[in-house]
Amino acid sequence: LDVGYGHLDPALLIPRWSILSVFVTRTFDEARARLSWRIVPALQVGAEGAAIHYDVAGVEASKAGPAWGGRAEVFARLSSRDRRESLVAIASRRDDGVQRMTLMRLAGSFPLVREVFGAIEGAVALDNDDFSAPRTSWYGRVSMEGPIAVGWRLGGSVDAVRSPIATSELRGMLHLTARYDRQTGASR
């Protein structure tokens, strides 16, 4: 069982003169409770709920929007004994008092061949007022990584996105990772 409280004021993180200040959201306080249970060593399930109180300093309450919102979430994690394979599923309902969204995410990672690992991830955010609205978004990623030499790994991923910002977007990325052993002074 986990109980928590948080206060977020985005305006403190982004200066008013910054172009990013147009993306500042409302200041809020959040009280949350989370319950998780490991049913068996490989399976954990849980739920989280939060009550959110919004406040915009210097703005009349009627113009700032509703003062209360909330969030409810359930999740499940499944992993192999050696932790080389894992799967996580999350479903969340969010309501800021103006708009309601349902978010779902499914992600997994697994060994493909020897030390080559693969991962797949998918997520969707549904506008509860209209599933076909421009706010409805989805995201998918396929990636893999493996060793290419002692101490060196090469990986890559391909992402597909649809969101209010990107009608459709496909992007790829390659990355090279090196591990350095401070005791021996060599890659490992």
Short mmCIF file of C-alpha atoms in Angstrom, two decimals:
data_model
loop_
_atom_site.label_atom_id
_atom_site.label_comp_id
_atom_site.label_asym_id
_atom_site.label_seq_id
_atom_site.Cartn_x
_atom_site.Cartn_y
_atom_site.Cartn_z
CA LEU A 1 0.00 0.00 0.00
CA ASP A 2 1.36 3.41 -0.98
CA VAL A 3 -0.23 6.74 -0.09
CA GLY A 4 1.13 10.00 -1.41
CA TYR A 5 0.61 13.68 -2.00
CA GLY A 6 2.09 15.91 -4.68
CA HIS A 7 1.97 19.57 -5.68
CA LEU A 8 2.83 20.61 -9.24
CA ASP A 9 3.22 24.18 -10.44
CA PRO A 10 4.44 23.97 -14.07
CA ALA A 11 4.97 27.75 -14.22
CA LEU A 12 7.86 27.37 -11.74
CA LEU A 13 9.64 25.05 -14.18
CA ILE A 14 9.28 27.15 -17.34
CA PRO A 15 10.10 30.91 -17.39
CA ARG A 16 7.32 33.22 -18.61
CA TRP A 17 9.53 34.52 -21.47
CA SER A 18 10.03 31.00 -22.85
CA ILE A 19 8.02 29.91 -25.90
CA LEU A 20 7.30 26.72 -23.93
CA SER A 21 5.23 28.75 -21.45
CA VAL A 22 2.25 28.43 -23.82
CA PHE A 23 2.18 24.71 -22.87
CA VAL A 24 2.00 25.34 -19.11
CA THR A 25 -0.94 23.47 -17.61
CA ARG A 26 -2.88 24.29 -14.48
CA THR A 27 -1.26 24.09 -11.06
CA PHE A 28 -2.64 21.21 -9.02
CA ASP A 29 -2.44 19.22 -5.80
CA GLU A 30 -2.89 15.46 -5.97
CA ALA A 31 -3.68 12.97 -3.20
CA ARG A 32 -3.21 9.36 -4.31
CA ALA A 33 -3.39 5.82 -2.98
CA ARG A 34 -1.90 2.74 -4.64
CA LEU A 35 -2.40 -0.90 -3.75
CA SER A 36 -0.26 -3.58 -5.36
CA TRP A 37 -0.16 -7.31 -4.74
CA ARG A 38 2.36 -9.90 -5.90
CA ILE A 39 0.09 -12.90 -6.47
CA VAL A 40 2.97 -15.21 -7.39
CA PRO A 41 6.66 -14.30 -7.87
CA ALA A 42 6.10 -13.67 -11.58
CA LEU A 43 2.79 -11.75 -11.41
CA GLN A 44 2.01 -8.42 -9.77
CA VAL A 45 -1.32 -6.58 -10.06
CA GLY A 46 -2.49 -3.30 -8.61
CA ALA A 47 -4.73 -0.28 -8.69
CA GLU A 48 -4.22 3.42 -8.05
CA GLY A 49 -6.67 6.25 -7.51
CA ALA A 50 -6.11 9.98 -7.16
CA ALA A 51 -8.14 13.08 -6.37
CA ILE A 52 -6.80 16.23 -8.00
CA HIS A 53 -7.51 19.83 -7.02
CA TYR A 54 -6.64 22.44 -9.66
CA ASP A 55 -5.68 26.04 -8.93
CA VAL A 56 -4.61 28.81 -11.29
CA ALA A 57 -3.27 31.77 -9.37
CA GLY A 58 -4.72 35.12 -10.47
CA VAL A 59 -7.47 33.56 -12.62
CA GLU A 60 -11.13 33.59 -11.63
CA ALA A 61 -12.44 30.11 -10.81
CA SER A 62 -15.13 30.43 -13.52
CA LYS A 63 -12.44 31.00 -16.20
CA ALA A 64 -9.92 28.50 -14.85
CA GLY A 65 -12.22 25.52 -15.33
CA PRO A 66 -13.48 22.99 -12.79
CA ALA A 67 -11.52 22.80 -9.55
CA TRP A 68 -11.62 18.99 -9.16
CA GLY A 69 -10.52 16.05 -11.26
CA GLY A 70 -9.40 12.50 -10.75
CA ARG A 71 -7.49 9.50 -12.00
CA ALA A 72 -8.06 5.74 -11.70
CA GLU A 73 -5.57 3.13 -12.92
CA VAL A 74 -5.15 -0.65 -12.93
CA PHE A 75 -2.02 -2.54 -13.93
CA ALA A 76 -0.52 -6.02 -14.24
CA ARG A 77 3.16 -7.04 -14.59
CA LEU A 78 4.27 -10.50 -15.63
CA SER A 79 7.93 -11.54 -15.76
CA SER A 80 9.98 -14.69 -16.08
CA ARG A 81 11.98 -15.96 -13.10
CA ASP A 82 15.27 -14.70 -14.59
CA ARG A 83 13.64 -11.32 -15.49
CA ARG A 84 14.73 -11.71 -19.13
CA GLU A 85 11.12 -11.63 -20.31
CA SER A 86 8.49 -9.20 -19.08
CA LEU A 87 5.05 -7.90 -19.98
CA VAL A 88 3.17 -4.93 -18.51
CA ALA A 89 -0.43 -3.85 -19.14
CA ILE A 90 -1.90 -0.58 -17.82
CA ALA A 91 -5.37 0.95 -18.18
CA SER A 92 -6.10 4.43 -16.83
CA ARG A 93 -9.07 6.78 -16.78
CA ARG A 94 -8.32 10.49 -16.32
CA ASP A 95 -10.72 13.36 -15.82
CA ASP A 96 -9.52 16.94 -15.37
CA GLY A 97 -13.08 18.21 -14.98
CA VAL A 98 -13.21 19.37 -18.61
CA GLN A 99 -12.09 16.40 -20.68
CA ARG A 100 -12.04 12.68 -19.97
CA MET A 101 -9.43 10.33 -21.44
CA THR A 102 -8.89 6.59 -21.27
CA LEU A 103 -5.29 5.47 -21.66
CA MET A 104 -4.13 1.91 -22.33
CA ARG A 105 -0.57 0.63 -22.67
CA LEU A 106 0.88 -2.81 -23.37
CA ALA A 107 4.64 -3.41 -23.46
CA GLY A 108 6.90 -6.44 -23.42
CA SER A 109 10.54 -7.39 -23.77
CA PHE A 110 12.05 -10.77 -24.51
CA PRO A 111 15.24 -12.46 -25.74
CA LEU A 112 15.23 -13.22 -29.47
CA VAL A 113 18.50 -15.12 -29.95
CA ARG A 114 21.26 -15.48 -27.33
CA GLU A 115 21.98 -11.92 -26.12
CA VAL A 116 19.79 -10.18 -28.72
CA PHE A 117 16.71 -8.69 -27.07
CA GLY A 118 13.51 -7.38 -28.59
CA ALA A 119 10.77 -5.16 -27.23
CA ILE A 120 7.34 -4.12 -28.42
CA GLU A 121 5.14 -1.37 -27.03
CA GLY A 122 1.75 0.02 -27.91
CA ALA A 123 -0.37 2.73 -26.32
CA VAL A 124 -3.62 4.49 -27.08
CA ALA A 125 -5.27 7.57 -25.54
CA LEU A 126 -8.99 7.75 -26.27
CA ASP A 127 -11.01 10.95 -25.98
CA ASN A 128 -14.02 9.68 -24.02
CA ASP A 129 -16.32 12.34 -25.47
CA ASP A 130 -15.56 11.32 -29.07
CA PHE A 131 -13.20 8.42 -29.94
CA SER A 132 -12.71 9.83 -33.46
CA ALA A 133 -11.74 13.30 -32.15
CA PRO A 134 -8.30 14.70 -33.00
CA ARG A 135 -7.24 14.26 -29.34
CA THR A 136 -7.39 10.47 -29.71
CA SER A 137 -3.79 9.31 -30.12
CA TRP A 138 -1.86 6.09 -30.55
CA TYR A 139 1.77 5.06 -30.39
CA GLY A 140 3.66 1.89 -31.34
CA ARG A 141 7.32 0.90 -31.05
CA VAL A 142 9.36 -2.13 -32.07
CA SER A 143 12.99 -2.30 -30.98
CA MET A 144 15.91 -4.68 -30.62
CA GLU A 145 19.43 -4.60 -29.23
CA GLY A 146 22.38 -6.98 -29.23
CA PRO A 147 26.15 -7.26 -28.79
CA ILE A 148 28.47 -6.40 -31.70
CA ALA A 149 31.83 -6.66 -29.86
CA VAL A 150 33.10 -7.06 -26.31
CA GLY A 151 31.59 -4.20 -24.32
CA TRP A 152 29.62 -2.80 -27.28
CA ARG A 153 25.91 -3.15 -28.09
CA LEU A 154 23.96 -1.88 -31.10
CA GLY A 155 20.24 -1.21 -30.95
CA GLY A 156 17.49 0.31 -32.99
CA SER A 157 13.81 1.10 -32.92
CA VAL A 158 10.98 2.12 -35.21
CA ASP A 159 8.09 4.23 -33.86
CA ALA A 160 4.71 5.02 -35.39
CA VAL A 161 2.63 7.84 -33.88
CA ARG A 162 -0.70 9.55 -34.43
CA SER A 163 -1.51 12.50 -32.17
CA PRO A 164 -3.00 16.00 -32.25
CA ILE A 165 0.49 17.31 -33.02
CA ALA A 166 1.47 14.67 -35.61
CA THR A 167 -1.31 13.44 -37.92
CA SER A 168 0.95 10.48 -38.63
CA GLU A 169 4.62 10.05 -38.02
CA LEU A 170 7.10 7.25 -38.57
CA ARG A 171 10.60 7.55 -37.15
CA GLY A 172 13.61 5.32 -36.58
CA MET A 173 16.59 5.46 -34.29
CA LEU A 174 19.91 3.62 -33.95
CA HIS A 175 22.04 3.70 -30.81
CA LEU A 176 25.45 2.40 -29.84
CA THR A 177 26.23 1.59 -26.20
CA ALA A 178 29.62 0.92 -24.58
CA ARG A 179 30.23 -0.44 -21.09
CA TYR A 180 33.44 0.54 -19.39
CA ASP A 181 34.78 -1.41 -16.40
CA ARG A 182 36.54 1.07 -14.06
CA GLN A 183 38.51 -1.67 -12.29
CA THR A 184 40.11 -3.23 -15.36
CA GLY A 185 40.04 -0.15 -17.58
CA ALA A 186 38.44 -2.10 -20.41
CA SER A 187 35.09 -2.48 -22.05
CA ARG A 188 33.04 -5.37 -20.75
#
